[in-house]
Amino acid sequence: MTLGVGMVGHAFMGAAHSQAWRTAGRFFDLPLTPDMAVLCGRDVTTARAAADRLGWRDVETDWKQLLTREDVQLVDVCAPGDVHAEIAVAALEAGKHVLCEKPLANTVEEARAMVAAAERAQAAGVRSMVGFNYRRVPAVTLARRLVEQGRIGEVRHVRATYLQDWIVDPDAPLVWRLQVERAGSGALGDIGAHVVDLAQFVTGDRLTGVCGLTETFVRERPLPSGEGRGPVTVDDAALFLGRFSGGALASFEATRFATGRKNQIRLEVNGSAGSLAFDFEQMNELQYFDGGDDAEVAGFRRIIVTEPAHPYAGAWWPPGHGLGYEHTFTHEIVDLVRDVAAGADPVPSFADGLQVQLVLDAVTRSAAAGSQWKEIDA
Amino acid sequence: MTLGVGMVGHAFMGAAHSQAWRTAGRFFDLPLTPDMAVLCGRDVTTARAAADRLGWRDVETDWKQLLTREDVQLVDVCAPGDVHAEIAVAALEAGKHVLCEKPLANTVEEARAMVAAAERAQAAGVRSMVGFNYRRVPAVTLARRLVEQGRIGEVRHVRATYLQDWIVDPDAPLVWRLQVERAGSGALGDIGAHVVDLAQFVTGDRLTGVCGLTETFVRERPLPSGEGRGPVTVDDAALFLGRFSGGALASFEATRFATGRKNQIRLEVNGSAGSLAFDFEQMNELQYFDGGDDAEVAGFRRIIVTEPAHPYAGAWWPPGHGLGYEHTFTHEIVDLVRDVAAGADPVPSFADGLQVQLVLDAVTRSAAAGSQWKEIDA
Amino acid sequence: MTLGVGMVGHAFMGAAHSQAWRTAGRFFDLPLTPDMAVLCGRDVTTARAAADRLGWRDVETDWKQLLTREDVQLVDVCAPGDVHAEIAVAALEAGKHVLCEKPLANTVEEARAMVAAAERAQAAGVRSMVGFNYRRVPAVTLARRLVEQGRIGEVRHVRATYLQDWIVDPDAPLVWRLQVERAGSGALGDIGAHVVDLAQFVTGDRLTGVCGLTETFVRERPLPSGEGRGPVTVDDAALFLGRFSGGALASFEATRFATGRKNQIRLEVNGSAGSLAFDFEQMNELQYFDGGDDAEVAGFRRIIVTEPAHPYAGAWWPPGHGLGYEHTFTHEIVDLVRDVAAGADPVPSFADGLQVQLVLDAVTRSAAAGSQWKEIDA
Amino acid sequence: MTLGVGMVGHAFMGAAHSQAWRTAGRFFDLPLTPDMAVLCGRDVTTARAAADRLGWRDVETDWKQLLTREDVQLVDVCAPGDVHAEIAVAALEAGKHVLCEKPLANTVEEARAMVAAAERAQAAGVRSMVGFNYRRVPAVTLARRLVEQGRIGEVRHVRATYLQDWIVDPDAPLVWRLQVERAGSGALGDIGAHVVDLAQFVTGDRLTGVCGLTETFVRERPLPSGEGRGPVTVDDAALFLGRFSGGALASFEATRFATGRKNQIRLEVNGSAGSLAFDFEQMNELQYFDGGDDAEVAGFRRIIVTEPAHPYAGAWWPPGHGLGYEHTFTHEIVDLVRDVAAGADPVPSFADGLQVQLVLDAVTRSAAAGSQWKEIDA
């Protein structure tokens, strides 16, 4: 049986998702065969070319049209954040399963509406998932598993940073990601969202309060048109501290100004019985310290997460043959298709996405209020 | 225009090549569109299932039949080494381009026959390539480029190791890779071949002599059938020293008994003006020491090889988003298809494959003669 | 000419300083020869044994007596923080140069009094220094030098953590370091002080405001006597964010609950033109990213800081022969003795120590006020 | 009770040994107190200055005179290799304990004579030790201990390299280390000796045969006088393979031409049950893979060798506070003094030194005979 997919958007995320849709069934046993039915983009010529390149059969230029198609059972939303809510809600109401890229929405309000729609749809057997792909780096999934097994005990510390450097140059142009209307926020929503999700996923716990600060180092940039300059209206960097409901302390940082750090995601979790550390620059590794080891031989273990015993790894290559960035999307699709077939609710859910949004919102409010502590609603 | 492909074999290498054939045109502009026409396997049921899973349209059970098909212009040989020569030579004679997995052949004689066939075919515009995929790890290709640019000067030292541990357990079964009739040799030919090719590729130079030793630590193993034990007839490990024609000294090691090393390929090259170091466990990185740097700030640079300026990387994801093992095959296919379209000779050529074979043969002869020095014919 | 030294205290810091006093003149040319004249400790037997072991000629049991001795020109204060102010101020007033261990004092008030005393003494040619020894790890001194040279441009980000795990066990005893009366504070003052100093030293800039939070995970511990339990009255961990006067954002963490991290000090500084990263677990290395490198070969350089061109290194061993923890104290003594001889003011000064104290005080006040932002007086 | 020491030589090794003699009793409980009685050097002025700087009371200019002194019970030979035999044998015959720097001698013959002298002296309670200091890096001593405990099982592979780069520049002067008369050999004897000793020490096994090759890349260099050039008469680099009596295969390399590698000693040992890896660039760490760990969490453990449970570490600083190069000599002295006091035979013995010499000699003979395999006499 097939699962007809319609995807909205065909830029960076569209390419990544397409590779995942094409690949999932080649390495994993799927209960449903994905049918890459339709790609939706505003301009028909561009969309057609993208569809050919990415492997989609048909093309639509209006996403509303997509929702009427019988050959589409799942809508994959890869458009920018400002249209997530509208498309996802409509798709769910049309009875389509939805995979929505992160951040779930640009505002808490939109995110709440999406969660409500997801809950209504769930009753009708319609599934929804938000695309925090880094959860499905095998090393990260393994980290979660080890926490669940109690291997690090009670979590005391979380340290999470997401560092990039693509706009260190003050003459980098004012692209849409630097405009609040389109992007919602800057580093905070774009990459900070990922580390908030990672931290909550791996610990299995939720942030209850934060205090933070944000900064825009370069306040004006050349317009992409090449003529004149315009104001940067999002944050270049965001830092915040937080507390988890289980008592752990956390620090987070997201920045686009960390010269030399291209896409470095680091997460360290210290517990009463052990510790875990992950660095996306070595994405096939997980560092694990077992507090129970003899002092003579205790040390962080560099686990190369490519064994059959590890999450997802067995489906790919023999031990020691590493995976890359795009595999995270394939794993996402595999889990989603399996859940859809099994009538199970995929994770991360829209509610998980809302929780991340609430954290980001609290950070924004804290930063605006002189770093005042802000509680996060449960 | 399409390029019809027929592939022989559908195990580990077959899966890797299939992913490459499916993916190459999705990320790279190809002058010819690969058409995954036929998969060839002995058993029709197994082959059909594999073809469905891997994305091949038709199935053949006799590779000779493959050579008669008009929809096949290129034969991709992923079968074990003992049949490489027969298939490749026949394919070339039938006017099919050939991609042949490494090692080129199990014996020097066969390899010579294949080179002769390739040279004859070349006159008729028929191309051939041997599949040393690790050359196309972007970090390795970059290493070659930096050597070519003269950045490390005259090469003095090469250190290359390929370490695995999959048969440390003395009760691991006597699979075909441990039988000389099928596999030709053990660690030496299976993984030693890779590091010989890498070292010659990166330096752009050829080994002229070697002395070596080999060992089989576990001499009897359980038969895969589960009944009784049989003799291991290949080497578990091979070590050798060598000299390059340019004057460099080299050491090589290939083993399946390095507990904890799953698939670790390391290559270090020291030159008069700089050094390079690569470790497949961090396949997206290249270490580079520039001897011209001020002493105050000189140090090995950890280059994350994911920039548009780096080989292959620009076609994939933004900087800092790493690639995996399988991408090496995609790069191989991209280069092959481009060369076929351009009427250029791909590398590594069958002659390159023969050169590797000559090195391995010299090692085997040296080991058999009490580590005596053996010259390698040019 | 000699420089007579009297040291107060002979525990951990006393041992470290003694090794430095014994060693400085063996490797560095000193304008004055340190004379290890007197060790001061409360109990004469213990002090005498310590003096013999550590290399001090005489013993005193009352530090006031020390100040009257003609053979003492410099007082080295290695006693706990609660007596720093009294001893240091008296010593300065007695015309003795003073080296005082960090933190300068347990309270801002005491620290201010010490700075005032130091300023008065300075007029009379009496010198003072506070012992932030990690500044004198050659890699850290080199980091400062590179920042001064403008190699990383304008500083945008500082990330500093000091992680230990020595009281993860809830049954670790309630030693004096866990009691506020003696220690002043917990992780914050003990180890947080070091990273605040490092960050300000390397950037050459001062923190102007912070918001933070602190936590005591284990609130009661067994009394060292073995009978009963008592309350832990200091912080186990402290996290804070800050802003530097030059516009950089910073995050800091100090904890004794990071399982597996024995004494890990990490500092990363990102600037508009480059970045630096240091990790005390590899204390002989500095990571440096030069934003001006060609994209093809750009990467963090792992500088092994043991070259003659590097700070302090030339006095020791040939390149590649690393130093250890205790060498930082030797460097401190070398610089101090040279400054005393030259009539120059050593750094870090008491004023620098006060500045660190002001930061810690602001963190404490912020944490007490629900993480409210607190300005730091210039 | 004191142990009077006389040291011959005051260059690099003299400085290192002096620091050890000065420091050993400050951190370790010694049954005898070292008395740094006499420093012996040819030129009285230079020797006197060195003695003052390094902490020796008296000076002699003739080592024979040293042997007559009653205040000298132990002779520490830090002179170049060509005089080791003469001094050491005479000292032993004079009833002085002897610590002799490595390599034991420049020739096997001399080494044999020294062993014979040591054995004769032993009967009279006179002790001797050869100074392979790297054995006493705590991480290396721990490696040995773990092998002894059976933690890595039967040893299969040894990989040892000692890489330097101090004469990459072809205009580096022709110092005595590049002249065979003084130095005996080049990289092979100077640094290759160390890794041979390390490999034999850690495995607890002996090399039984080798094949090797050596090279002199730069055959003429400027004379130190500045006038003219002279021939380099030692090897710049040496590589060899070997077999251990227990069945392990080994590869070794020693070179002064590894650009960017200042003093990198690497040792990896793979056994049937685990593996160990050491890199002197991170001298406070040992990598350990436990083959018995669950596949899910197996990985090389990065042991920071600074715990009380680790060799030597407890005498120094709290966990996580690393040691440096010079500490290896202090540990050597500590063990030597304890053995002298206890009437025990220190290791490495002169016989151990001879064994290393036999290996180096076999390598030299192999290299001269076209890499022919050479057995090493037991």
PDB file of C-alpha atoms in Angstrom, chain B residues 13-121:
ATOM      1  CA  MET B  13      28.525  -3.116  -2.523  1.00  0.00           C
ATOM      2  CA  GLY B  14      25.394  -3.528  -4.604  1.00  0.00           C
ATOM      3  CA  ALA B  15      23.393  -1.610  -2.052  1.00  0.00           C
ATOM      4  CA  ALA B  16      26.007   1.121  -1.859  1.00  0.00           C
ATOM      5  CA  HIS B  17      26.229   1.496  -5.640  1.00  0.00           C
ATOM      6  CA  SER B  18      22.466   1.518  -6.003  1.00  0.00           C
ATOM      7  CA  GLN B  19      22.129   4.363  -3.537  1.00  0.00           C
ATOM      8  CA  ALA B  20      24.734   6.216  -5.566  1.00  0.00           C
ATOM      9  CA  TRP B  21      23.022   5.610  -8.913  1.00  0.00           C
ATOM     10  CA  ARG B  22      19.703   6.735  -7.437  1.00  0.00           C
ATOM     11  CA  THR B  23      21.171   9.838  -5.823  1.00  0.00           C
ATOM     12  CA  ALA B  24      23.869  11.231  -8.112  1.00  0.00           C
ATOM     13  CA  GLY B  25      21.529  13.158 -10.387  1.00  0.00           C
ATOM     14  CA  ARG B  26      19.506  14.550  -7.485  1.00  0.00           C
ATOM     15  CA  PHE B  27      22.360  16.671  -6.215  1.00  0.00           C
ATOM     16  CA  PHE B  28      24.758  17.009  -9.130  1.00  0.00           C
ATOM     17  CA  ASP B  29      24.171  18.179 -12.685  1.00  0.00           C
ATOM     18  CA  LEU B  30      24.793  15.150 -14.841  1.00  0.00           C
ATOM     19  CA  PRO B  31      25.226  15.273 -18.606  1.00  0.00           C
ATOM     20  CA  LEU B  32      23.569  11.845 -18.862  1.00  0.00           C
ATOM     21  CA  THR B  33      20.673  10.563 -16.786  1.00  0.00           C
ATOM     22  CA  PRO B  34      21.453   7.191 -15.249  1.00  0.00           C
ATOM     23  CA  ASP B  35      18.798   4.622 -16.059  1.00  0.00           C
ATOM     24  CA  MET B  36      18.881   1.804 -13.540  1.00  0.00           C
ATOM     25  CA  ALA B  37      17.935  -0.783 -16.120  1.00  0.00           C
ATOM     26  CA  VAL B  38      18.944  -4.222 -14.906  1.00  0.00           C
ATOM     27  CA  LEU B  39      20.126  -5.956 -11.796  1.00  0.00           C
ATOM     28  CA  CYS B  40      21.888  -9.248 -12.302  1.00  0.00           C
ATOM     29  CA  GLY B  41      21.892 -11.978  -9.630  1.00  0.00           C
ATOM     30  CA  ARG B  42      22.050 -15.774  -9.723  1.00  0.00           C
ATOM     31  CA  ASP B  43      18.748 -16.444  -8.054  1.00  0.00           C
ATOM     32  CA  VAL B  44      15.812 -14.815  -9.753  1.00  0.00           C
ATOM     33  CA  THR B  45      13.665 -14.476  -6.640  1.00  0.00           C
ATOM     34  CA  THR B  46      16.355 -12.912  -4.557  1.00  0.00           C
ATOM     35  CA  ALA B  47      17.430 -10.721  -7.416  1.00  0.00           C
ATOM     36  CA  ARG B  48      13.902  -9.506  -8.078  1.00  0.00           C
ATOM     37  CA  ALA B  49      13.401  -8.632  -4.423  1.00  0.00           C
ATOM     38  CA  ALA B  50      16.738  -6.827  -4.390  1.00  0.00           C
ATOM     39  CA  ALA B  51      15.899  -4.983  -7.587  1.00  0.00           C
ATOM     40  CA  ASP B  52      12.648  -3.753  -6.084  1.00  0.00           C
ATOM     41  CA  ARG B  53      14.319  -2.646  -2.945  1.00  0.00           C
ATOM     42  CA  LEU B  54      17.309  -1.059  -4.618  1.00  0.00           C
ATOM     43  CA  GLY B  55      15.450   0.533  -7.498  1.00  0.00           C
ATOM     44  CA  TRP B  56      16.337  -1.523 -10.605  1.00  0.00           C
ATOM     45  CA  ARG B  57      13.777  -2.053 -13.335  1.00  0.00           C
ATOM     46  CA  ASP B  58      14.632  -5.482 -14.746  1.00  0.00           C
ATOM     47  CA  VAL B  59      16.421  -8.556 -13.550  1.00  0.00           C
ATOM     48  CA  GLU B  60      18.823 -10.978 -15.236  1.00  0.00           C
ATOM     49  CA  THR B  61      20.287 -14.140 -13.770  1.00  0.00           C
ATOM     50  CA  ASP B  62      23.132 -14.553 -16.266  1.00  0.00           C
ATOM     51  CA  TRP B  63      25.595 -11.735 -16.583  1.00  0.00           C
ATOM     52  CA  LYS B  64      26.301 -12.737 -20.162  1.00  0.00           C
ATOM     53  CA  GLN B  65      22.723 -11.881 -20.966  1.00  0.00           C
ATOM     54  CA  LEU B  66      23.298  -8.464 -19.530  1.00  0.00           C
ATOM     55  CA  LEU B  67      25.959  -7.770 -22.107  1.00  0.00           C
ATOM     56  CA  THR B  68      23.561  -8.336 -24.957  1.00  0.00           C
ATOM     57  CA  ARG B  69      21.032  -5.797 -23.808  1.00  0.00           C
ATOM     58  CA  GLU B  70      20.711  -2.605 -25.769  1.00  0.00           C
ATOM     59  CA  ASP B  71      19.421  -0.681 -22.757  1.00  0.00           C
ATOM     60  CA  VAL B  72      22.689  -1.284 -20.955  1.00  0.00           C
ATOM     61  CA  GLN B  73      25.644   0.931 -21.811  1.00  0.00           C
ATOM     62  CA  LEU B  74      27.513   0.526 -18.569  1.00  0.00           C
ATOM     63  CA  VAL B  75      28.155  -2.552 -16.438  1.00  0.00           C
ATOM     64  CA  ASP B  76      28.738  -2.066 -12.741  1.00  0.00           C
ATOM     65  CA  VAL B  77      30.552  -5.092 -11.301  1.00  0.00           C
ATOM     66  CA  CYS B  78      29.761  -5.575  -7.616  1.00  0.00           C
ATOM     67  CA  ALA B  79      30.277  -9.352  -7.524  1.00  0.00           C
ATOM     68  CA  PRO B  80      33.120 -10.964  -5.494  1.00  0.00           C
ATOM     69  CA  GLY B  81      36.671 -10.590  -6.739  1.00  0.00           C
ATOM     70  CA  ASP B  82      37.013 -14.022  -8.291  1.00  0.00           C
ATOM     71  CA  VAL B  83      34.634 -13.144 -11.126  1.00  0.00           C
ATOM     72  CA  HIS B  84      35.732  -9.567 -11.761  1.00  0.00           C
ATOM     73  CA  ALA B  85      38.084 -10.405 -14.596  1.00  0.00           C
ATOM     74  CA  GLU B  86      35.743 -12.577 -16.585  1.00  0.00           C
ATOM     75  CA  ILE B  87      32.810 -10.199 -16.402  1.00  0.00           C
ATOM     76  CA  ALA B  88      34.756  -7.002 -16.884  1.00  0.00           C
ATOM     77  CA  VAL B  89      36.722  -8.241 -19.876  1.00  0.00           C
ATOM     78  CA  ALA B  90      33.598  -9.584 -21.581  1.00  0.00           C
ATOM     79  CA  ALA B  91      31.699  -6.374 -20.880  1.00  0.00           C
ATOM     80  CA  LEU B  92      34.458  -4.228 -22.319  1.00  0.00           C
ATOM     81  CA  GLU B  93      34.634  -6.459 -25.355  1.00  0.00           C
ATOM     82  CA  ALA B  94      30.890  -6.071 -25.723  1.00  0.00           C
ATOM     83  CA  GLY B  95      31.445  -2.324 -25.818  1.00  0.00           C
ATOM     84  CA  LYS B  96      30.030  -1.621 -22.389  1.00  0.00           C
ATOM     85  CA  HIS B  97      31.670   0.890 -20.094  1.00  0.00           C
ATOM     86  CA  VAL B  98      32.706  -0.833 -16.881  1.00  0.00           C
ATOM     87  CA  LEU B  99      32.815   0.209 -13.246  1.00  0.00           C
ATOM     88  CA  CYS B 100      34.487  -2.592 -11.313  1.00  0.00           C
ATOM     89  CA  GLU B 101      34.617  -2.796  -7.543  1.00  0.00           C
ATOM     90  CA  LYS B 102      37.986  -3.190  -5.871  1.00  0.00           C
ATOM     91  CA  PRO B 103      40.169  -5.106  -5.644  1.00  0.00           C
ATOM     92  CA  LEU B 104      40.423  -5.116  -9.414  1.00  0.00           C
ATOM     93  CA  ALA B 105      41.047  -8.866  -9.373  1.00  0.00           C
ATOM     94  CA  ASN B 106      42.224 -11.631  -7.109  1.00  0.00           C
ATOM     95  CA  THR B 107      45.474 -12.129  -9.015  1.00  0.00           C
ATOM     96  CA  VAL B 108      47.949 -10.000 -10.871  1.00  0.00           C
ATOM     97  CA  GLU B 109      47.418 -12.078 -13.976  1.00  0.00           C
ATOM     98  CA  GLU B 110      43.734 -11.384 -14.068  1.00  0.00           C
ATOM     99  CA  ALA B 111      44.368  -7.742 -13.371  1.00  0.00           C
ATOM    100  CA  ARG B 112      46.786  -7.566 -16.298  1.00  0.00           C
ATOM    101  CA  ALA B 113      44.211  -9.112 -18.590  1.00  0.00           C
ATOM    102  CA  MET B 114      41.695  -6.535 -17.448  1.00  0.00           C
ATOM    103  CA  VAL B 115      44.084  -3.680 -18.098  1.00  0.00           C
ATOM    104  CA  ALA B 116      44.766  -5.016 -21.571  1.00  0.00           C
ATOM    105  CA  ALA B 117      41.049  -5.243 -22.245  1.00  0.00           C
ATOM    106  CA  ALA B 118      40.518  -1.738 -20.938  1.00  0.00           C
ATOM    107  CA  GLU B 119      43.230  -0.376 -23.192  1.00  0.00           C
ATOM    108  CA  ARG B 120      41.756  -2.078 -26.221  1.00  0.00           C
ATOM    109  CA  ALA B 121      38.296  -0.816 -25.364  1.00  0.00           C
TER     110      ALA B 121
END
